[in-house]
mmCIF file with all atom_site columns, C-alpha atoms in Angstrom:
data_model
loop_
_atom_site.group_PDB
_atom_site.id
_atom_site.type_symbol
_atom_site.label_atom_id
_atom_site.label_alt_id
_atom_site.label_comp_id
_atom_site.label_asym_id
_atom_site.label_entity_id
_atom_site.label_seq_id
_atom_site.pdbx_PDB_ins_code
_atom_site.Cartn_x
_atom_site.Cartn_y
_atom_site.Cartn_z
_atom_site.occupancy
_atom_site.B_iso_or_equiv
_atom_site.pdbx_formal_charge
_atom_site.auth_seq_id
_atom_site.auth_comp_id
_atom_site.auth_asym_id
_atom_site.auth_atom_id
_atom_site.pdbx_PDB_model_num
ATOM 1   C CA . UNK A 1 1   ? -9.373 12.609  16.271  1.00 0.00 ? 1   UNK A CA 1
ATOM 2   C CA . UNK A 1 2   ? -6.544 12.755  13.469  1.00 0.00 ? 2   UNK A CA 1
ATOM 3   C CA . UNK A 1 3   ? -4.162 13.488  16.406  1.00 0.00 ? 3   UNK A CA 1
ATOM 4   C CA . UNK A 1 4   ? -5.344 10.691  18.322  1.00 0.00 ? 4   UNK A CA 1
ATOM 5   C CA . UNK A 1 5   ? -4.745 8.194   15.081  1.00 0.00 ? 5   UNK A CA 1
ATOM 6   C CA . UNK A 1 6   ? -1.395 10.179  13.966  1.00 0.00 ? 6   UNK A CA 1
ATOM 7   C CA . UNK A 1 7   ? -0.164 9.475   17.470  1.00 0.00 ? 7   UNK A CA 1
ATOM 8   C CA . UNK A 1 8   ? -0.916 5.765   17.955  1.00 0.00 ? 8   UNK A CA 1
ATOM 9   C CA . UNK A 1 9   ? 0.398  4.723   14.716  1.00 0.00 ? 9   UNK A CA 1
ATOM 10  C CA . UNK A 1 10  ? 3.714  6.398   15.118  1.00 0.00 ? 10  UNK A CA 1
ATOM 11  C CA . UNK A 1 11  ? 3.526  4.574   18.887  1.00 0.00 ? 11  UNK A CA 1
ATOM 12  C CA . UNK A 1 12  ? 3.281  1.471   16.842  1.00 0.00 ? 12  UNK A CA 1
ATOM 13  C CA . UNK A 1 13  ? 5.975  2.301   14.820  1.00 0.00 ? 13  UNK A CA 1
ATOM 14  C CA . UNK A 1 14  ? 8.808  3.471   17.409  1.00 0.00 ? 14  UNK A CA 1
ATOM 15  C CA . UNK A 1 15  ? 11.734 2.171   15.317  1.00 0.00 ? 15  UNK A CA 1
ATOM 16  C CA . UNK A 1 16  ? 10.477 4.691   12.323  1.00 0.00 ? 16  UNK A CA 1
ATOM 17  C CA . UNK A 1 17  ? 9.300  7.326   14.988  1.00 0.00 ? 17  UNK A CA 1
ATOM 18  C CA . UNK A 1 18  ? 12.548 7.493   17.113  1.00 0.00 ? 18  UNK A CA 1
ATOM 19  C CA . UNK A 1 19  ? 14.952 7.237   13.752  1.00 0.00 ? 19  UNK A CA 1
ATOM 20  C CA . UNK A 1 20  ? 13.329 10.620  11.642  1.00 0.00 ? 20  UNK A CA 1
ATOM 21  C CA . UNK A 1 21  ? 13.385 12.446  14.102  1.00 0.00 ? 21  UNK A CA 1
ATOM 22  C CA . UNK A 1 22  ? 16.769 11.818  14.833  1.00 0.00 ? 22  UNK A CA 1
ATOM 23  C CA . UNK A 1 23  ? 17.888 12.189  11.431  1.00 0.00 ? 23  UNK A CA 1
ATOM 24  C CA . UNK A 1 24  ? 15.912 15.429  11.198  1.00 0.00 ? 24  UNK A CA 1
ATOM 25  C CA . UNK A 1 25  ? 17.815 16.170  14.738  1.00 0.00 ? 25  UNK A CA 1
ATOM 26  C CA . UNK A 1 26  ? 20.813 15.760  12.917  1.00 0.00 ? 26  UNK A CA 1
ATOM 27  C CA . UNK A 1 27  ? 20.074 17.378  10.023  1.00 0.00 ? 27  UNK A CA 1
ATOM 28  C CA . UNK A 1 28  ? 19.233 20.273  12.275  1.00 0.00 ? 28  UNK A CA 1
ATOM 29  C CA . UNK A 1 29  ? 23.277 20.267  13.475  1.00 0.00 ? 29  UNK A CA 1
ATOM 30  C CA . UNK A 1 30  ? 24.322 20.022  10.221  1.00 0.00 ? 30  UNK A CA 1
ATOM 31  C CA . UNK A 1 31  ? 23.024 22.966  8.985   1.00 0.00 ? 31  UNK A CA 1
ATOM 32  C CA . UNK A 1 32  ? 23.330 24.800  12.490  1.00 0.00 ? 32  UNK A CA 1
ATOM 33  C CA . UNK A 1 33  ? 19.293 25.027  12.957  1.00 0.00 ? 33  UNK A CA 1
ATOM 34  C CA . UNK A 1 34  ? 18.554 25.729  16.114  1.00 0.00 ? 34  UNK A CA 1
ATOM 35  C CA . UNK A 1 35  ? 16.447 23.330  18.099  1.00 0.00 ? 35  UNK A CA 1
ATOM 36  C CA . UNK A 1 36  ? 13.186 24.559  19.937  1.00 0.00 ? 36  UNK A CA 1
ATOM 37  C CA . UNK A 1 37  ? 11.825 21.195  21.470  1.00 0.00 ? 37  UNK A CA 1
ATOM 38  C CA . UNK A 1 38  ? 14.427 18.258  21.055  1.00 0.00 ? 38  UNK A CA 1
ATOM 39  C CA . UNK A 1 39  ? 11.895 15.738  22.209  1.00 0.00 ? 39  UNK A CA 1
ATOM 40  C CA . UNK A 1 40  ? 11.164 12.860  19.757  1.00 0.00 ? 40  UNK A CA 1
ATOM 41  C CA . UNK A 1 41  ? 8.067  11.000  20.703  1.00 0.00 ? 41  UNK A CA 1
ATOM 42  C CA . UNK A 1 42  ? 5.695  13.639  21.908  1.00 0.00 ? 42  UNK A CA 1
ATOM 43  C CA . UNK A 1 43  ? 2.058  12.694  22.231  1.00 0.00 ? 43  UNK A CA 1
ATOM 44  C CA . UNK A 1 44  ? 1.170  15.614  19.809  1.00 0.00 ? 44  UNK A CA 1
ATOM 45  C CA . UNK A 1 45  ? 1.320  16.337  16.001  1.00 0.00 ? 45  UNK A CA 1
ATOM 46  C CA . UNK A 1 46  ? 5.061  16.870  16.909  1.00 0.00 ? 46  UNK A CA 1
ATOM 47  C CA . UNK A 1 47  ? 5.750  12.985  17.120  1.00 0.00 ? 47  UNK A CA 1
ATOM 48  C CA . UNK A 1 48  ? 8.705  12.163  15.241  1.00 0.00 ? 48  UNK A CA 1
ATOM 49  C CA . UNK A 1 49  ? 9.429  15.450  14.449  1.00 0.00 ? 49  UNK A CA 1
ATOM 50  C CA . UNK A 1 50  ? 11.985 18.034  15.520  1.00 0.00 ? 50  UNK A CA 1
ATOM 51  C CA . UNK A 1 51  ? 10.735 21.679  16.522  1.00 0.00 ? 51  UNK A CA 1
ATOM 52  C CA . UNK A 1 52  ? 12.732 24.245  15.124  1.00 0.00 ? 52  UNK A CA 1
ATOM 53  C CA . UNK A 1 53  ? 13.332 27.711  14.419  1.00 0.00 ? 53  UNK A CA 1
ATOM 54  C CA . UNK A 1 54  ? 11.694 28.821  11.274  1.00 0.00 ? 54  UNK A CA 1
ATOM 55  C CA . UNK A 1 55  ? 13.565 28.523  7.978   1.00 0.00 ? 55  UNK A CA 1
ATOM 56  C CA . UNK A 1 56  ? 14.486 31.346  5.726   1.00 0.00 ? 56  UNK A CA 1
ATOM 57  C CA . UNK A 1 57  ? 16.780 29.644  3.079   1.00 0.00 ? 57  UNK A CA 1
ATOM 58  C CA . UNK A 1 58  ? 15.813 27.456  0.098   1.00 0.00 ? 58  UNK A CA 1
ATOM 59  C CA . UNK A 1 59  ? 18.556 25.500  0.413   1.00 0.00 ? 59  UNK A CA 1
ATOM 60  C CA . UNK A 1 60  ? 18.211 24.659  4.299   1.00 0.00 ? 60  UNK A CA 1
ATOM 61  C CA . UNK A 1 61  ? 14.348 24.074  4.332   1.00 0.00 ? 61  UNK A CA 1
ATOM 62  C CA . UNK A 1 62  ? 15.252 21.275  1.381   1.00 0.00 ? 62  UNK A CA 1
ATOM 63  C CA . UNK A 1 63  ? 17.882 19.304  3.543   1.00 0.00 ? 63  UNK A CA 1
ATOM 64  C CA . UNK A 1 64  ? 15.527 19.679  6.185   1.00 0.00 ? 64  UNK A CA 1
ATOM 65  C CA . UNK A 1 65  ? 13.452 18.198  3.901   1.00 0.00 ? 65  UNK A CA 1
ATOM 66  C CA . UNK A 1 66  ? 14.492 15.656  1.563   1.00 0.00 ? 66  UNK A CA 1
ATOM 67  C CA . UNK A 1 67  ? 17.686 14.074  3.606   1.00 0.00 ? 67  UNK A CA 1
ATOM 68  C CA . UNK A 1 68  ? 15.676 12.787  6.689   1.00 0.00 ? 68  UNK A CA 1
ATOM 69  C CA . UNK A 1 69  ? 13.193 11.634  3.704   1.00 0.00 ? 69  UNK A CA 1
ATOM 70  C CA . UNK A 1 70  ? 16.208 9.720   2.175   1.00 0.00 ? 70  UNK A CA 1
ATOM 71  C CA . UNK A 1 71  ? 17.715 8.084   5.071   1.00 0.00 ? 71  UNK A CA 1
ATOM 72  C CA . UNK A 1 72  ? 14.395 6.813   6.276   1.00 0.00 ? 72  UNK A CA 1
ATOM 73  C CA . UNK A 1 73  ? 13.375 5.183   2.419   1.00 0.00 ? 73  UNK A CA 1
ATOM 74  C CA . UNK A 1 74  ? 16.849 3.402   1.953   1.00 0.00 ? 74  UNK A CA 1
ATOM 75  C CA . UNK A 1 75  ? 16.510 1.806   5.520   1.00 0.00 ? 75  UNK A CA 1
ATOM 76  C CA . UNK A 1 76  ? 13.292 1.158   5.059   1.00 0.00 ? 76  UNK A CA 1
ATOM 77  C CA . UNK A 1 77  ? 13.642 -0.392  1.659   1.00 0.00 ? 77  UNK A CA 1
ATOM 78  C CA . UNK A 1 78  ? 16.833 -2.663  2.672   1.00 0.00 ? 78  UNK A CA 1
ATOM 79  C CA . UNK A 1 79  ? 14.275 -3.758  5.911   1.00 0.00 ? 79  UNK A CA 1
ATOM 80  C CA . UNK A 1 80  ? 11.183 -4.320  4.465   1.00 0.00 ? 80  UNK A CA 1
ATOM 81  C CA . UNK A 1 81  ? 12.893 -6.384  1.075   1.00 0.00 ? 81  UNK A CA 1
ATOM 82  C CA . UNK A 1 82  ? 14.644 -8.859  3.460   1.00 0.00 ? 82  UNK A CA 1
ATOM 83  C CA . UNK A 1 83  ? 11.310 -9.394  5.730   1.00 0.00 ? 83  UNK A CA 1
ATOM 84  C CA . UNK A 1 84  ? 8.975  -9.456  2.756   1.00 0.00 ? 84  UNK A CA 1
ATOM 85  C CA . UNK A 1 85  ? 11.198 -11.412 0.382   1.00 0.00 ? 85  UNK A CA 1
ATOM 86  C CA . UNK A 1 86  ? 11.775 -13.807 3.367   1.00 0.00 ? 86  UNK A CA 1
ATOM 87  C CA . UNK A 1 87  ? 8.034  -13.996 4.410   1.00 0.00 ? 87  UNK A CA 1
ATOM 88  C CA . UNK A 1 88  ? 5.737  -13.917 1.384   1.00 0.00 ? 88  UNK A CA 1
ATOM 89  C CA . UNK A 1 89  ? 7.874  -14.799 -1.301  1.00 0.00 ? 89  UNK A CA 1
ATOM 90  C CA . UNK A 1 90  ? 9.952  -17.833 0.386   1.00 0.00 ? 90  UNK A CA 1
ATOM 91  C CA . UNK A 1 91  ? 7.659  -18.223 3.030   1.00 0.00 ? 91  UNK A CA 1
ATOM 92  C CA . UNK A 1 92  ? 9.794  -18.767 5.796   1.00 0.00 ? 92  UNK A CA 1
ATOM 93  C CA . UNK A 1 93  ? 6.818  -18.315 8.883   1.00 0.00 ? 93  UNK A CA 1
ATOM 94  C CA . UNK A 1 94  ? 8.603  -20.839 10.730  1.00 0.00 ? 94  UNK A CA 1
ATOM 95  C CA . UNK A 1 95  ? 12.084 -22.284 11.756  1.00 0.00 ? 95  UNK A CA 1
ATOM 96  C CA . UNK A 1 96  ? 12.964 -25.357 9.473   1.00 0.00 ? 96  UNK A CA 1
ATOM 97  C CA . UNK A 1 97  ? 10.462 -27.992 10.790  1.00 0.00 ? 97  UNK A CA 1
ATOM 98  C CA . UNK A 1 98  ? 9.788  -26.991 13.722  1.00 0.00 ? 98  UNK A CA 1
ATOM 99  C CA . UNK A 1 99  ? 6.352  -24.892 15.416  1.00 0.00 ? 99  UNK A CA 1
ATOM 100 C CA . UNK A 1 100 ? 8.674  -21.720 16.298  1.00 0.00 ? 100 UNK A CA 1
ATOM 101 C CA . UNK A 1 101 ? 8.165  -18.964 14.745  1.00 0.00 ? 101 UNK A CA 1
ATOM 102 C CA . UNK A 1 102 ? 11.016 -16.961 12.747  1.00 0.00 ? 102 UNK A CA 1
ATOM 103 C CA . UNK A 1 103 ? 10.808 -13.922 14.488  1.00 0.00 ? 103 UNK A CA 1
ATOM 104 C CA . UNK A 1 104 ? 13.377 -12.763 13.145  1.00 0.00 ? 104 UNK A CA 1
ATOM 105 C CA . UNK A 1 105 ? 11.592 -12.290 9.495   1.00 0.00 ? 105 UNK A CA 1
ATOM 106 C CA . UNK A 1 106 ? 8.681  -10.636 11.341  1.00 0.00 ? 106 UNK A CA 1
ATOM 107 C CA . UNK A 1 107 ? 11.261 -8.253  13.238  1.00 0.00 ? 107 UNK A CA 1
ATOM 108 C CA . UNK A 1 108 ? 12.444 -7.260  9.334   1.00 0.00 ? 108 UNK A CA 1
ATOM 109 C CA . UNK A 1 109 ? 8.991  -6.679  8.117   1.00 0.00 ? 109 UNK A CA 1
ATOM 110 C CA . UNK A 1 110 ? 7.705  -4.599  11.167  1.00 0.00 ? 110 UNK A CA 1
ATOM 111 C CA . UNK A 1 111 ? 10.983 -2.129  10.931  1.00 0.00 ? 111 UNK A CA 1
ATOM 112 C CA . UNK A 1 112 ? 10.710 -1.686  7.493   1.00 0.00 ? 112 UNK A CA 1
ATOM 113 C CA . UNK A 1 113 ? 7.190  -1.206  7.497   1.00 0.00 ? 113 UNK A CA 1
ATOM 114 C CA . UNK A 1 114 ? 7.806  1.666   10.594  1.00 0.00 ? 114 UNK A CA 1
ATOM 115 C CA . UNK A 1 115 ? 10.356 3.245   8.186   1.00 0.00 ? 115 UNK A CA 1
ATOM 116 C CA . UNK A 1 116 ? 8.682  3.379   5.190   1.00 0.00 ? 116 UNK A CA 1
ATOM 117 C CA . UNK A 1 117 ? 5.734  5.021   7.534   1.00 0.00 ? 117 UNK A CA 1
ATOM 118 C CA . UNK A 1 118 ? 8.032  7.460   8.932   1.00 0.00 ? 118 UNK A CA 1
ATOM 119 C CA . UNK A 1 119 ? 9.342  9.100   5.761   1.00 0.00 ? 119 UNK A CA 1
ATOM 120 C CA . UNK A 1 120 ? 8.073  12.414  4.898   1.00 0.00 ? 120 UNK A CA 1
ATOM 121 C CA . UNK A 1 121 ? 8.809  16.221  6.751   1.00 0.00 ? 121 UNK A CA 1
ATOM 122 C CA . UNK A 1 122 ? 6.521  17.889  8.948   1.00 0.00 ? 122 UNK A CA 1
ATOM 123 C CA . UNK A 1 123 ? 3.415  19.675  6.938   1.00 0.00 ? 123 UNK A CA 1
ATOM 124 C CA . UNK A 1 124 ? 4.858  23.382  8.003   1.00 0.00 ? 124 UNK A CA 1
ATOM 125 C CA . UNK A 1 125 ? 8.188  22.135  6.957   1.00 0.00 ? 125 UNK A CA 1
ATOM 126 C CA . UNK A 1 126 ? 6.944  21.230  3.737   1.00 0.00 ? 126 UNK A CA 1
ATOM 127 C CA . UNK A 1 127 ? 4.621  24.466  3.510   1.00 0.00 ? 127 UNK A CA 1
ATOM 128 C CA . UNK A 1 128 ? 7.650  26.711  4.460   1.00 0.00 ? 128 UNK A CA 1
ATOM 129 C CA . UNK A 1 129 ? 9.789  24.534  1.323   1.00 0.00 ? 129 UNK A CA 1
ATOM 130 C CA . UNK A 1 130 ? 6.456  25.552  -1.069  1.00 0.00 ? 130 UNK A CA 1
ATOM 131 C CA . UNK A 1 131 ? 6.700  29.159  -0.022  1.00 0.00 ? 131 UNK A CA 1
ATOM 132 C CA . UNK A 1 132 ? 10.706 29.444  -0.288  1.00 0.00 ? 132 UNK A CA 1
ATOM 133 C CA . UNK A 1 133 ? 10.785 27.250  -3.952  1.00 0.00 ? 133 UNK A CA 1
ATOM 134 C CA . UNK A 1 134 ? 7.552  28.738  -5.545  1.00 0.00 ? 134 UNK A CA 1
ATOM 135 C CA . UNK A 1 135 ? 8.028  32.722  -5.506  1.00 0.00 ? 135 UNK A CA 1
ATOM 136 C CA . UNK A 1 136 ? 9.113  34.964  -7.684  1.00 0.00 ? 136 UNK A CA 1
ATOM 137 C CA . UNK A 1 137 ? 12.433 35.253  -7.097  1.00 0.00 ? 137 UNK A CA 1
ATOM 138 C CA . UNK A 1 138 ? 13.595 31.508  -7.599  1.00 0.00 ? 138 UNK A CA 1
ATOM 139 C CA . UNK A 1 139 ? 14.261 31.073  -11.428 1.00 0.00 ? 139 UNK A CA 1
ATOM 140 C CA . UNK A 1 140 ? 12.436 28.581  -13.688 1.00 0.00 ? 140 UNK A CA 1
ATOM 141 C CA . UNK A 1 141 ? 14.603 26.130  -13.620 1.00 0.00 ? 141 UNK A CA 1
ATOM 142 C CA . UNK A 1 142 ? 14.785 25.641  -10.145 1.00 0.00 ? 142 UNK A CA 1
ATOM 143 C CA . UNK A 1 143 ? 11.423 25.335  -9.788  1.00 0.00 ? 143 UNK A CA 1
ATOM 144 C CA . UNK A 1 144 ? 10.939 22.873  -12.582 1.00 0.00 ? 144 UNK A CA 1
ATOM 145 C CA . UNK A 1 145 ? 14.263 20.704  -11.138 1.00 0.00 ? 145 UNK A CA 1
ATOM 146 C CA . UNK A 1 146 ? 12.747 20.348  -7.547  1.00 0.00 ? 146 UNK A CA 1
ATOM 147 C CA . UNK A 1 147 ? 9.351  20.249  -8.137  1.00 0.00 ? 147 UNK A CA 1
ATOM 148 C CA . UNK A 1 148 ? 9.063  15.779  -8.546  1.00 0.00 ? 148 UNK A CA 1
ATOM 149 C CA . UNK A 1 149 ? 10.847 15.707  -5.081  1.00 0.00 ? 149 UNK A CA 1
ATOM 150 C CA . UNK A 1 150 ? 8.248  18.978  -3.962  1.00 0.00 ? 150 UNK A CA 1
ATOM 151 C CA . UNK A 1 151 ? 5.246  16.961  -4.924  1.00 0.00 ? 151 UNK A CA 1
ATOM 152 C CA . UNK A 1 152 ? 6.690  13.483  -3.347  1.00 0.00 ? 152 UNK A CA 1
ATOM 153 C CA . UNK A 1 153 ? 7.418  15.565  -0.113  1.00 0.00 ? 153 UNK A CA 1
ATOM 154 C CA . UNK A 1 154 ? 4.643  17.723  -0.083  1.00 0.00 ? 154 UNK A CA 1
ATOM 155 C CA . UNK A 1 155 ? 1.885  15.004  -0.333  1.00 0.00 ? 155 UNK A CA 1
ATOM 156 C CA . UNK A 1 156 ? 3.565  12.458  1.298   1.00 0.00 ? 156 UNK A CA 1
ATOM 157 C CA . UNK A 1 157 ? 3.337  14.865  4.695   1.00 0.00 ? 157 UNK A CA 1
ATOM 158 C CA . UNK A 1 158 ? -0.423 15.412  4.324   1.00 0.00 ? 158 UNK A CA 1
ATOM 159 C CA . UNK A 1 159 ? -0.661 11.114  3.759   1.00 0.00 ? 159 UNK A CA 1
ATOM 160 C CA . UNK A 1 160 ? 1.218  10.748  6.968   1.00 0.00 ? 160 UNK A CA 1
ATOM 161 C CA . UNK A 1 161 ? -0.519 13.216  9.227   1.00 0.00 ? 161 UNK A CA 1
ATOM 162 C CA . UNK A 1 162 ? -3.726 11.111  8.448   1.00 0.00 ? 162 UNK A CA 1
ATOM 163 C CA . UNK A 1 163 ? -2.287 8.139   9.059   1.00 0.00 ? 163 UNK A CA 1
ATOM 164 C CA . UNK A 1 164 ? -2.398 7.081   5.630   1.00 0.00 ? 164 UNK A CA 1
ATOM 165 C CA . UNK A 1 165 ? 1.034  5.917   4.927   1.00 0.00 ? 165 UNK A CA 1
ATOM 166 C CA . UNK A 1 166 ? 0.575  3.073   7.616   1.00 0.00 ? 166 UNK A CA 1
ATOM 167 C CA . UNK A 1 167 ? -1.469 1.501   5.308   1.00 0.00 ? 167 UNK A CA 1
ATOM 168 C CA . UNK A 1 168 ? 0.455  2.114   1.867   1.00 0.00 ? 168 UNK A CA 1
ATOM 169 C CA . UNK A 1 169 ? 3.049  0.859   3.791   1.00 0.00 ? 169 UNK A CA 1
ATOM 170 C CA . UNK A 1 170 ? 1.843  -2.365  4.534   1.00 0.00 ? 170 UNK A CA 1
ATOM 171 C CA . UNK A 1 171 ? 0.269  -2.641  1.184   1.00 0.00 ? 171 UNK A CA 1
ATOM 172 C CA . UNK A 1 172 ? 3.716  -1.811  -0.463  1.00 0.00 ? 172 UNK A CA 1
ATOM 173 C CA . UNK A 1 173 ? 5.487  -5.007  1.859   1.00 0.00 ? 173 UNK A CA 1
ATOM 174 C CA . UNK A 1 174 ? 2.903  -7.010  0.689   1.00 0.00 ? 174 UNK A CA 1
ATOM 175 C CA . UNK A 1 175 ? 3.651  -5.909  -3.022  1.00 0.00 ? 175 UNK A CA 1
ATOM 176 C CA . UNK A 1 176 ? 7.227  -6.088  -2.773  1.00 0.00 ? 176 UNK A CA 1
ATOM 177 C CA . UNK A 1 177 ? 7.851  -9.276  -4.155  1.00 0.00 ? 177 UNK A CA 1
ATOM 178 C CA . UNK A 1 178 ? 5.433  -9.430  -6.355  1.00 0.00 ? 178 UNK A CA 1
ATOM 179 C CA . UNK A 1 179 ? 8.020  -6.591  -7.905  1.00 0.00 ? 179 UNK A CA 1
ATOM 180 C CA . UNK A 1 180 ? 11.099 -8.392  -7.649  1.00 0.00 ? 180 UNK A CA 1
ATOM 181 C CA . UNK A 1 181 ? 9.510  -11.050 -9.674  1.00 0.00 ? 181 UNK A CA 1
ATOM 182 C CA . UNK A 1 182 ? 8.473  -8.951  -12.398 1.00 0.00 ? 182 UNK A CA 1
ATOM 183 C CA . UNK A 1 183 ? 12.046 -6.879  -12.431 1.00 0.00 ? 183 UNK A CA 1
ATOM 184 C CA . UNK A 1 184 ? 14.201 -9.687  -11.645 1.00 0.00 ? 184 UNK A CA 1
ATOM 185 C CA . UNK A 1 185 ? 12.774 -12.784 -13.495 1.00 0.00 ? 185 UNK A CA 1
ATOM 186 C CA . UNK A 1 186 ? 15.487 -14.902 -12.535 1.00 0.00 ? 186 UNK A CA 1
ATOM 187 C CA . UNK A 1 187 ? 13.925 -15.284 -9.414  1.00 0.00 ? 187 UNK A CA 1
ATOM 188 C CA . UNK A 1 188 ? 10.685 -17.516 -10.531 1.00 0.00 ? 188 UNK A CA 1
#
């Protein structure tokens, strides 16, 4: 059943879907991983996700990690400020005047929204990060350094195998300027 809901919501958010997986695609030929299944919208737990060969180095599983992670929030955040700002903060539903619609704004929202959904690693990439950054042989200082983005990463791939960060992000669109007012006052 968690398949079934993992796979429809990444349907409905394609633009998120198709981008991680190409930034973790690209990631791969950065750091000369080699691909198993190159596919990116497979109707399976894989959705939006590259298969790979397992990872032996801390250094690798983290890219793997963390810069398909960052792509996906800054796009995401630039998308989902101009079609939140635009639609719940200025209110601009509509054209001017006129009965049309501004799809435009809506376009904004919904990719920024499929972004923000489509940010965190695979759970056995994050699982194979845990096991490389949290035994004995990485020093202290390592661990203590990585372990905020760990903990981001590591949960946020259990949220989004539920389905879960559909819905925070949604809520966090909705929230957005609600922010910007309270950091940037100049804009009551």
């Amino acid at each position: 059943m968690t398949t079934i809901i993992y796979v429809i919501i990444k349907y409905i958010t394609v633009a998120g879907t198709f981008s991680k997986a190409f930034f973790e695609h690209l990631t791969c030929r950065v750091y000369r991983i080699l691909i198993e299944d190159g596919r990116y919208l497979v109707p399976t737990e894989m959705c939006g996700h590259i298969e790979h060969e397992f990872i032996r180095k801390k250094g690798v599983i983290f890219g793997l990690c963390f810069f398909p992670f960052l792509y996906s929030l800054i796009i995401g955040l630039i998308f989902t400020g101009i079609g939140s700002m635009n639609l719940f903060y200025l209110g601009e539903f509509y054209f001017g005047d006129s009965n049309v619609p501004n799809f435009l704004n809506f376009a904004y929202l919904w990719l920024g929204i499929s972004f923000l959904t489509n940010l965190f690693p695979q759970i056995e990439d994050a699982l194979t990060l845990k096991e490389l950054i949290y035994n004995k042989e990485t020093n202290f200082l390592t661990k203590v350094l990585a372990s905020p983005i760990f903990a981001i990463l590591y949960c946020g791939a259990y949220l989004e195998r539920y389905g879960i960060t559909f819905i925070t992000s949604i809520v966090f669109a909705f929230l957005m300027p609600k922010f910007f007012a309270a950091v940037l006052p100049s804009m009551l």
